[in-house]
Amino acid sequence: MQIRFLMLSKANLARLVVIYLYMFLTVLTISVPALAGKEPSWVNPLDRYSMTCKERVLHELGWTIVDDATISSPQLSHDPYCFAAAQPNGWLPHNVLKLPPAFWDEILGKVQSPKPGSPVMSANTALDIALRSDGSQCMFQQKFNRDIRGTIDWLSSWYNVLYQFPVWTNKDVWLGDVKYWHQVGCVTKGGNGGSDTCYAPEQAHLTQAIENLEKQPVAVDCSVGVDLAEYIALARVFGPQLAAAFGDFPFRERANSPVLNARFYVGHDAYESPSALMGKYSVETFNGPHEEVTFDWSGRARAALGPQAFIGAMGDIKSAYGPKFIDDANNKAENFIIDDVNHEALAALMTAGGVQGFDRSLSEIWRLAEKLRDEVGPAGLESLVELVKFGEILPTDGLPLPIRVIAAMNRNVTVVKETYFNLAPLLNNPFLRSTKVYVHPLGVEPISYHILRLALINPRTPFLIRFNYDTIHGEIFNRWLKVKLDRCK
C-alpha cells in the first residue's frame, strides 16, 4: 500500500503516525458505493467546489486520505471513538478514506472524472460522501462541543454577573447598552408574559455583536439564555467567518409582521424567528429509517450516534398541565443545553423509546414527591432535592439521614419508607441522573434535580422533558463546510 498527500506539511507528516495507529484499531468500514445517490440538499451543493478544496477541508476535519492499490472502490473508516463520551488516553481522530490510485489521478487533474449520473463512482463523489458522513459531522461536533462547554463554564462561573434573570425588567430580554444590537418589532405575536421586546444584530458587525454579549450586562429569561450561550459558542467556532456563514439570506416581507434578515435573533418564540439554531429557515438532517429527514424530537437519532452527539442539544422541561397550574412564574419551565451525558444514560433513553417514554415515570415522580412532602414536610423534600443535585445514586437500603430524622420525629417511618423506596428508583434512572444540563441561571445540574426541584416549587403539575430540533448536524455543519470551501476557492 502506497501513501500520498497533496500537501506536505508538519500536520500531514503527523498524519502518517495516525495511519499506522489506524492499522491496530477496530473501525467501521463502509464501502462508498453503498452510499452513492445521496445528493447534497443544502443551499450550496458540494459540486460547486474543486476536489482539491474538498480534500483540504477533509484534512482540516482530521481525515487521513490513503492511496490503496489493493482496492477497486473507495472505502470510509469512521473512528469508533469519535462520538464516545470519553476517548482513550492520547486519542487522536483517525477517520480514513481509502482511494484507488485512479481516483488520485482525478483529484490531481491527470484524468477526467466520470460524468454525473455515470454508473462509475468518481473521486469527486467519494469526497462528497466523506464530507457529509458521520465521521465528518462528528469531527465538527468535537469542535463545537469544546466551545459550547467553554461558554457554559463561563456562564456558570461564580464571578460572572453579566447575565441576570430579568425579574426586575418585566421583559423577556434586556440587552442594555450592548453594541451592534438594535431593538426590533418581534417577528411573532404573543410572548412569554413580559413585554414583546426582541433584538437583532447589525449584519455588518455580526461577530462583534455576539462578542459584546460577553462583555456587557444582559438580562434574559432561561429560554433566551440558552440561545445566547449557543450564539457565543458559534461565534467561537466560526470566528471571523461568522458573518460570511450566516449573512446570505435576503429580507423576507410578510403581512402583519416584520421578518428579520439576520440569522441571529434574540427574543421569544424562536421557532418562528430567523434563529440560526432553530428558526423557520433552519435545516436539520438526521436520516430516518426510510432516508427521510427527521427532527429527532425523541433524541434517539443522537443516542444512536453516541454521547458526544448530545452535547449542546437543546430542550425544555415544562408543565404537563399548562401554565394555569404554575405557582411560580419565574420557574414555569426550564430551557436547557446538555453539558454532559454518558453511554449508560443513552442506553436508558433508547430503552424508554426516546424522551417521551419518560412521561409516565415523570408523572409518578411528581405524585410520589407530593406524597413525600405530606409525610416529611417541605424541608424533608428539599433535603432530597439537595441530595439529587449532586447526581448521586439515592440509597435504596435505607432512608437518607435528614428524611429518617424527620420521619422518626413524626413517627411515620414505615409510611415514609414505602414512599421513598418507590421514588428513589425512578430518580436513579441513568438518563435522569447522569444527563447534566445547563439552565440559566442555575448552572449545570442533573435532569433529576430539575424534575424534583420543580415538583417542590410548582406542586400542582407534573413536568415533561422535550428536545428542540437544533441544527448542529444540519444547518450549522453545512454552513461551516460552505465557509471553508468558499475560502479555498
Coordinates of C-alpha atoms in Angstrom, one line a residue:
M1 CA 0.0 0.0 0.0
Q2 CA 1.4 3.4 -1.0
I3 CA 0.6 6.6 0.9
R4 CA 0.4 10.0 -0.7
F5 CA -0.6 13.5 0.5
L6 CA -1.3 16.6 -1.6
M7 CA 0.3 18.9 0.8
L8 CA 3.5 18.0 2.7
S9 CA 3.2 20.0 5.9
K10 CA 4.0 19.2 9.5
A11 CA 0.4 18.4 10.1
N12 CA 0.3 16.0 7.2
L13 CA 3.5 14.3 8.4
A14 CA 1.9 13.8 11.7
R15 CA -1.0 12.1 10.0
L16 CA 1.4 9.4 8.9
V17 CA 1.6 8.3 12.5
V18 CA -2.2 8.2 12.7
I19 CA -2.3 5.9 9.7
Y20 CA -0.2 3.3 11.5
L21 CA -2.3 3.6 14.6
Y22 CA -5.3 3.0 12.4
M23 CA -4.0 -0.4 11.5
F24 CA -4.2 -1.5 15.1
L25 CA -7.7 -0.1 15.9
T26 CA -11.1 -1.6 15.1
V27 CA -13.0 0.8 12.8
L28 CA -16.3 0.7 11.0
T29 CA -15.5 0.3 7.3
I30 CA -18.2 1.4 4.8
S31 CA -18.0 0.8 1.1
V32 CA -18.7 4.1 -0.6
P33 CA -20.9 2.7 -3.5
A34 CA -23.4 1.8 -0.9
L35 CA -23.8 5.5 0.0
A36 CA -24.0 6.7 -3.6
G37 CA -27.0 8.6 -4.7
K38 CA -27.4 10.8 -1.6
E39 CA -27.0 14.2 -3.3
P40 CA -26.4 17.3 -1.2
S41 CA -29.7 19.0 -0.4
W42 CA -28.4 22.2 1.2
V43 CA -28.1 25.7 -0.2
N44 CA -24.6 25.3 -1.7
P45 CA -24.2 21.9 -3.3
L46 CA -20.7 20.4 -3.0
D47 CA -20.3 20.1 -6.7
R48 CA -19.6 23.8 -6.9
Y49 CA -16.1 23.2 -5.4
S50 CA -12.9 21.7 -6.6
M51 CA -11.7 18.3 -5.5
T52 CA -8.6 19.9 -4.1
C53 CA -10.6 22.1 -1.8
K54 CA -12.7 19.2 -0.6
E55 CA -9.5 17.3 0.1
R56 CA -8.1 20.2 2.2
V57 CA -11.3 20.5 4.2
L58 CA -11.3 16.8 4.9
H59 CA -7.7 17.1 6.2
E60 CA -8.8 20.0 8.4
L61 CA -11.6 17.9 9.9
G62 CA -9.0 15.2 10.8
W63 CA -9.3 12.8 7.9
T64 CA -6.4 10.7 6.6
I65 CA -6.7 10.0 2.8
V66 CA -4.9 6.9 1.7
D67 CA -3.8 5.7 -1.7
D68 CA -4.5 1.9 -1.7
A69 CA -3.8 -0.1 -4.8
T70 CA -5.4 -3.2 -3.3
I71 CA -9.0 -1.9 -3.6
S72 CA -11.1 -1.1 -6.6
S73 CA -13.6 1.2 -4.9
P74 CA -13.4 3.8 -2.2
Q75 CA -13.8 2.9 1.5
L76 CA -14.5 5.0 4.5
S77 CA -13.4 4.1 8.0
H78 CA -15.2 6.0 10.8
D79 CA -13.4 6.4 14.1
P80 CA -15.3 4.3 16.6
Y81 CA -14.3 6.6 19.5
C82 CA -15.3 9.9 17.9
F83 CA -18.8 10.0 19.4
A84 CA -17.8 8.3 22.6
A85 CA -18.2 10.1 25.9
A86 CA -14.5 9.7 26.8
Q87 CA -11.9 8.9 24.2
P88 CA -8.9 6.7 25.1
N89 CA -5.9 8.5 26.7
G90 CA -3.9 10.2 23.9
W91 CA -6.8 9.7 21.4
L92 CA -6.4 11.4 18.1
P93 CA -9.0 11.4 15.3
H94 CA -8.3 8.9 12.6
N95 CA -11.2 8.8 10.1
V96 CA -9.7 7.2 7.0
L97 CA -10.7 7.5 3.3
K98 CA -9.1 4.9 1.1
L99 CA -8.9 5.6 -2.6
P100 CA -7.7 3.5 -5.5
P101 CA -4.8 5.1 -7.4
A102 CA -7.0 6.1 -10.3
F103 CA -9.0 8.4 -8.0
W104 CA -5.9 10.3 -7.1
D105 CA -5.3 10.9 -10.8
E106 CA -8.7 12.5 -10.9
I107 CA -8.0 14.7 -7.9
L108 CA -4.7 15.8 -9.3
G109 CA -6.4 16.6 -12.7
K110 CA -4.5 13.9 -14.6
V111 CA -7.6 12.2 -15.9
Q112 CA -11.2 13.4 -16.4
S113 CA -13.8 12.5 -13.8
P114 CA -16.8 10.3 -14.9
K115 CA -19.8 12.4 -15.9
P116 CA -22.6 13.0 -13.4
G117 CA -25.0 10.1 -13.5
S118 CA -22.4 7.6 -14.7
P119 CA -22.6 4.2 -13.0
V120 CA -18.9 4.5 -12.3
M121 CA -18.0 6.1 -9.0
S122 CA -15.9 9.2 -9.3
A123 CA -13.3 10.6 -6.9
N124 CA -15.5 13.8 -6.6
T125 CA -18.5 11.7 -5.3
A126 CA -16.2 9.8 -2.9
L127 CA -15.0 13.1 -1.4
D128 CA -18.6 14.5 -1.2
I129 CA -19.7 11.4 0.7
A130 CA -16.8 11.7 3.1
L131 CA -17.6 15.3 3.7
R132 CA -21.2 14.5 4.6
S133 CA -20.5 11.4 6.5
D134 CA -21.0 10.7 10.3
G135 CA -17.2 10.9 10.6
S136 CA -17.1 14.5 9.3
Q137 CA -20.1 15.5 11.3
C138 CA -18.5 14.1 14.4
M139 CA -15.3 15.9 14.0
F140 CA -17.2 19.2 13.6
Q141 CA -19.2 18.2 16.7
Q142 CA -16.0 17.9 18.6
K143 CA -15.0 21.5 17.7
F144 CA -18.5 22.7 18.7
N145 CA -18.5 20.8 21.9
R146 CA -15.3 22.4 23.1
D147 CA -16.7 25.8 22.5
I148 CA -20.2 25.2 24.0
R149 CA -18.7 23.7 27.1
G150 CA -16.3 26.7 27.4
T151 CA -19.3 29.0 27.1
I152 CA -21.3 27.1 29.7
D153 CA -18.3 27.1 32.1
W154 CA -18.1 30.9 31.6
L155 CA -21.8 31.4 32.2
S156 CA -21.8 29.2 35.3
S157 CA -18.8 30.7 36.9
W158 CA -19.4 32.4 40.2
Y159 CA -17.7 35.7 39.1
N160 CA -20.0 36.1 36.0
V161 CA -22.5 38.7 37.0
L162 CA -23.3 39.9 33.5
Y163 CA -26.1 37.5 32.7
Q164 CA -29.0 38.1 35.1
F165 CA -32.6 36.8 35.3
P166 CA -34.9 39.7 34.2
V167 CA -37.4 39.7 37.0
W168 CA -36.8 43.4 37.7
T169 CA -37.1 44.4 34.0
N170 CA -40.6 42.9 33.3
K171 CA -39.1 41.9 29.9
D172 CA -38.2 38.6 28.3
V173 CA -34.8 40.1 27.3
W174 CA -32.9 43.3 28.1
L175 CA -29.6 44.0 26.4
G176 CA -29.0 47.4 27.8
D177 CA -26.1 49.2 26.1
V178 CA -24.7 46.2 24.2
K179 CA -23.2 47.4 21.0
Y180 CA -24.2 46.3 17.5
W181 CA -27.7 45.1 18.6
H182 CA -30.9 47.1 17.9
Q183 CA -34.4 46.6 19.2
V184 CA -36.9 45.4 16.6
G185 CA -40.5 44.6 16.3
C186 CA -40.9 41.0 17.3
V187 CA -41.4 38.6 14.5
T188 CA -44.2 36.7 16.3
K189 CA -47.2 37.6 18.3
G190 CA -47.6 36.8 22.0
G191 CA -44.6 36.4 24.2
N192 CA -43.6 34.9 27.5
G193 CA -45.6 37.2 29.8
G194 CA -43.2 40.1 29.6
S195 CA -43.0 42.8 27.0
D196 CA -42.7 41.9 23.3
T197 CA -39.0 43.0 23.1
C198 CA -36.7 41.4 20.6
Y199 CA -33.3 42.3 19.2
A200 CA -31.3 41.7 16.0
P201 CA -27.6 42.2 15.4
E202 CA -26.2 44.5 12.8
Q203 CA -25.3 42.2 10.0
A204 CA -22.1 44.1 9.1
H205 CA -20.9 43.6 12.6
L206 CA -22.2 40.2 13.5
T207 CA -19.0 38.8 15.1
Q208 CA -18.5 41.9 17.2
A209 CA -22.2 41.9 18.2
I210 CA -22.0 38.4 19.7
E211 CA -18.6 39.0 21.2
N212 CA -20.0 42.0 23.0
L213 CA -22.7 39.8 24.7
E214 CA -19.8 38.5 26.8
K215 CA -18.7 42.0 27.9
Q216 CA -21.9 43.9 28.7
P217 CA -24.8 43.3 31.3
V218 CA -27.6 41.3 29.8
A219 CA -30.9 40.3 31.5
V220 CA -32.7 37.3 29.9
D221 CA -35.1 34.5 30.8
C222 CA -33.8 30.9 30.7
S223 CA -35.1 30.3 27.1
V224 CA -33.2 33.3 25.7
G225 CA -30.2 32.5 28.0
V226 CA -29.6 29.1 26.3
D227 CA -29.9 30.8 22.8
L228 CA -27.3 33.3 23.7
A229 CA -25.0 30.6 25.1
E230 CA -25.2 28.8 21.7
Y231 CA -24.7 32.0 19.8
I232 CA -21.5 32.7 21.7
A233 CA -20.3 29.2 21.1
L234 CA -21.0 29.5 17.3
A235 CA -19.1 32.8 17.3
R236 CA -16.1 30.9 18.7
V237 CA -16.5 28.1 16.2
F238 CA -16.7 30.3 13.1
G239 CA -14.5 33.1 14.2
P240 CA -14.1 36.0 11.7
Q241 CA -16.2 33.9 9.1
L242 CA -19.4 34.1 11.2
A243 CA -20.9 36.9 9.1
A244 CA -19.9 35.1 5.9
A245 CA -21.6 31.9 7.1
F246 CA -24.9 33.5 8.2
G247 CA -25.3 36.6 6.0
D248 CA -26.7 35.2 2.8
F249 CA -30.5 35.3 3.4
P250 CA -32.4 38.2 1.9
F251 CA -35.0 40.3 3.6
R252 CA -38.4 38.5 3.7
E253 CA -41.6 40.5 3.8
R254 CA -44.7 39.2 5.5
A255 CA -48.0 40.7 6.0
N256 CA -48.8 41.9 9.6
S257 CA -45.3 41.1 10.9
P258 CA -41.7 42.2 10.0
V259 CA -39.3 39.3 9.3
L260 CA -35.7 40.0 10.1
N261 CA -32.9 39.1 7.6
A262 CA -30.4 38.5 10.5
R263 CA -29.7 34.8 11.1
F264 CA -29.3 35.6 14.8
Y265 CA -32.3 36.8 16.8
V266 CA -32.8 37.4 20.5
G267 CA -36.4 37.1 21.7
H268 CA -39.2 34.7 22.3
D269 CA -40.9 32.1 20.0
A270 CA -37.6 31.1 18.4
Y271 CA -39.3 28.5 16.1
E272 CA -41.0 31.4 14.2
S273 CA -37.9 33.5 14.2
P274 CA -34.9 33.6 11.9
S275 CA -32.8 32.0 14.6
A276 CA -29.8 30.1 13.1
L277 CA -30.3 27.4 15.6
M278 CA -34.0 26.6 15.4
G279 CA -35.7 29.2 13.3
K280 CA -38.1 28.6 10.4
Y281 CA -35.4 28.7 7.8
S282 CA -33.2 26.2 9.5
V283 CA -32.4 22.7 8.2
E284 CA -32.0 19.5 10.2
T285 CA -30.5 16.4 8.5
F286 CA -30.9 13.4 10.7
N287 CA -31.8 10.5 8.4
G288 CA -34.8 8.4 9.5
P289 CA -35.2 4.6 8.7
H290 CA -36.5 5.4 5.2
E291 CA -34.0 8.1 4.5
E292 CA -36.4 10.9 5.3
V293 CA -35.3 13.9 7.2
T294 CA -36.4 13.9 10.8
F295 CA -36.2 16.5 13.6
D296 CA -35.2 13.9 16.3
W297 CA -37.7 15.0 18.8
S298 CA -37.2 11.8 20.8
G299 CA -33.4 12.0 21.0
R300 CA -33.0 8.5 19.5
A301 CA -31.0 9.7 16.4
R302 CA -28.4 11.4 18.6
A303 CA -28.4 8.5 21.1
A304 CA -27.6 6.0 18.2
L305 CA -24.5 8.1 17.3
G306 CA -23.1 8.4 20.9
P307 CA -22.8 10.8 23.8
Q308 CA -20.7 13.4 22.0
A309 CA -23.6 13.9 19.6
F310 CA -25.8 15.0 22.6
I311 CA -23.5 17.8 23.8
G312 CA -25.1 21.2 23.0
A313 CA -28.6 19.7 22.3
M314 CA -31.3 22.0 23.5
G315 CA -34.7 21.3 25.1
D316 CA -37.0 22.2 27.9
I317 CA -38.7 20.9 31.0
K318 CA -42.3 22.1 31.0
S319 CA -45.6 21.7 32.7
A320 CA -47.7 18.7 31.6
Y321 CA -50.9 20.6 32.5
G322 CA -50.2 24.0 31.1
P323 CA -49.5 27.5 32.6
K324 CA -52.6 27.7 34.7
F325 CA -51.2 25.1 37.1
I326 CA -47.9 27.0 37.6
D327 CA -47.5 28.7 41.0
D328 CA -44.1 30.3 40.5
A329 CA -44.0 32.2 37.2
N330 CA -40.2 32.5 37.3
N331 CA -40.0 28.7 37.3
K332 CA -42.7 27.9 34.8
A333 CA -40.3 26.0 32.5
E334 CA -36.6 25.3 32.4
N335 CA -34.9 25.5 29.0
F336 CA -31.6 23.6 28.9
I337 CA -28.5 22.8 27.0
I338 CA -27.0 19.3 27.5
D339 CA -23.5 19.7 29.0
D340 CA -22.7 16.0 29.7
V341 CA -24.1 12.6 29.2
N342 CA -22.7 9.0 29.2
H343 CA -23.4 5.7 27.5
E344 CA -25.4 4.4 30.4
A345 CA -27.8 7.4 30.2
L346 CA -28.3 7.0 26.4
A347 CA -29.0 3.3 26.8
A348 CA -31.7 4.2 29.3
L349 CA -33.1 6.7 26.8
M350 CA -33.2 4.1 24.0
T351 CA -34.8 1.6 26.3
A352 CA -37.5 4.1 27.0
G353 CA -38.1 4.6 23.3
G354 CA -37.0 8.2 23.4
V355 CA -37.6 11.1 25.8
Q356 CA -41.4 10.8 25.5
G357 CA -41.1 7.3 27.1
F358 CA -40.3 9.0 30.5
D359 CA -43.7 10.8 30.6
R360 CA -45.3 8.2 32.8
S361 CA -42.4 7.9 35.3
L362 CA -42.1 11.7 35.5
S363 CA -45.8 11.8 36.4
E364 CA -45.2 9.2 39.0
I365 CA -42.2 11.1 40.4
W366 CA -44.5 14.1 40.8
R367 CA -47.2 12.0 42.6
L368 CA -44.7 10.4 45.0
A369 CA -42.9 13.7 45.6
E370 CA -46.2 15.2 46.7
K371 CA -46.9 12.2 48.9
L372 CA -43.4 12.5 50.5
R373 CA -43.9 16.2 51.1
D374 CA -47.1 15.5 53.0
E375 CA -45.2 12.9 55.1
V376 CA -42.0 14.8 55.9
G377 CA -42.9 18.4 55.0
P378 CA -41.3 20.8 52.5
A379 CA -38.0 20.7 54.4
G380 CA -37.8 17.0 54.1
L381 CA -38.4 17.1 50.4
E382 CA -35.9 19.9 50.0
S383 CA -33.2 17.8 51.6
L384 CA -33.9 15.1 49.0
V385 CA -33.6 17.7 46.2
E386 CA -30.1 18.7 47.5
L387 CA -29.0 15.0 47.5
V388 CA -30.2 14.6 43.9
K389 CA -28.4 17.8 42.9
F390 CA -25.0 16.1 43.1
G391 CA -26.1 13.3 40.7
E392 CA -25.5 10.6 43.3
I393 CA -27.4 7.3 43.3
L394 CA -30.0 7.5 46.1
P395 CA -29.8 4.8 48.7
T396 CA -32.3 2.0 48.4
D397 CA -31.4 0.1 51.5
G398 CA -32.4 2.8 54.0
L399 CA -33.7 6.4 54.3
P400 CA -31.3 9.3 53.8
L401 CA -30.4 10.8 57.2
P402 CA -32.5 14.1 57.1
I403 CA -35.6 12.2 56.0
R404 CA -35.0 9.5 58.5
V405 CA -34.8 12.0 61.4
I406 CA -38.0 13.9 60.3
A407 CA -39.8 10.6 59.9
A408 CA -38.7 9.4 63.3
M409 CA -39.9 12.7 64.9
N410 CA -43.3 12.3 63.1
R411 CA -43.5 8.6 64.0
N412 CA -44.3 7.6 60.4
V413 CA -41.1 5.8 59.4
T414 CA -42.9 2.9 57.8
V415 CA -45.1 5.1 55.7
V416 CA -42.2 7.3 54.6
K417 CA -40.0 4.2 53.7
E418 CA -42.7 2.9 51.3
T419 CA -43.0 6.3 49.5
Y420 CA -39.2 6.8 49.4
F421 CA -38.4 3.3 48.1
N422 CA -40.9 3.8 45.3
L423 CA -39.5 7.2 44.4
A424 CA -35.7 6.6 44.6
P425 CA -35.5 4.0 41.7
L426 CA -37.3 6.5 39.4
L427 CA -34.9 9.3 40.3
N428 CA -32.0 6.8 39.9
N429 CA -32.8 6.2 36.3
P430 CA -29.4 6.7 34.5
F431 CA -30.8 9.1 31.9
L432 CA -32.3 11.4 34.5
R433 CA -29.4 11.1 37.0
S434 CA -26.4 11.2 34.6
T435 CA -27.6 13.7 32.0
K436 CA -26.3 17.1 33.1
V437 CA -27.9 20.2 31.7
Y438 CA -27.1 23.9 31.8
V439 CA -30.1 26.0 32.8
H440 CA -29.8 29.8 33.0
P441 CA -29.1 31.0 35.7
L442 CA -29.0 27.7 37.8
G443 CA -25.8 26.3 36.2
V444 CA -25.2 22.7 35.3
E445 CA -27.2 20.1 37.2
P446 CA -28.7 16.6 36.5
I447 CA -32.1 16.4 34.9
S448 CA -33.4 14.5 38.0
Y449 CA -32.6 17.6 40.1
H450 CA -34.7 19.9 38.0
I451 CA -37.6 17.5 38.0
L452 CA -37.6 17.2 41.8
R453 CA -37.0 20.9 42.3
L454 CA -39.9 21.8 40.1
A455 CA -42.1 19.4 42.0
L456 CA -41.2 21.3 45.1
I457 CA -41.8 24.8 43.6
N458 CA -44.9 24.0 41.4
P459 CA -46.6 21.1 43.2
R460 CA -49.9 21.3 41.1
T461 CA -48.4 19.9 37.9
P462 CA -46.0 17.2 36.7
F463 CA -43.4 18.2 34.2
L464 CA -42.3 16.7 30.9
I465 CA -38.9 16.7 29.1
R466 CA -38.8 17.6 25.4
F467 CA -35.9 18.2 23.0
N468 CA -35.9 21.0 20.4
Y469 CA -34.7 20.4 16.9
D470 CA -31.4 22.0 16.9
T471 CA -29.3 22.3 13.7
I472 CA -25.7 21.4 14.7
H473 CA -25.9 18.3 12.4
G474 CA -27.7 20.2 9.7
E475 CA -27.7 24.0 9.1
I476 CA -24.7 24.7 11.3
F477 CA -22.5 21.9 10.0
N478 CA -23.4 22.7 6.3
R479 CA -22.6 26.4 6.7
W480 CA -19.2 25.5 8.3
L481 CA -18.4 23.4 5.2
K482 CA -19.6 26.3 3.0
V483 CA -17.3 28.8 4.6
K484 CA -14.3 26.5 4.5
L485 CA -14.9 25.6 0.8
D486 CA -15.6 29.2 -0.1
R487 CA -12.3 30.4 1.4
C488 CA -10.4 27.7 -0.6
K489 CA -11.7 28.8 -4.0

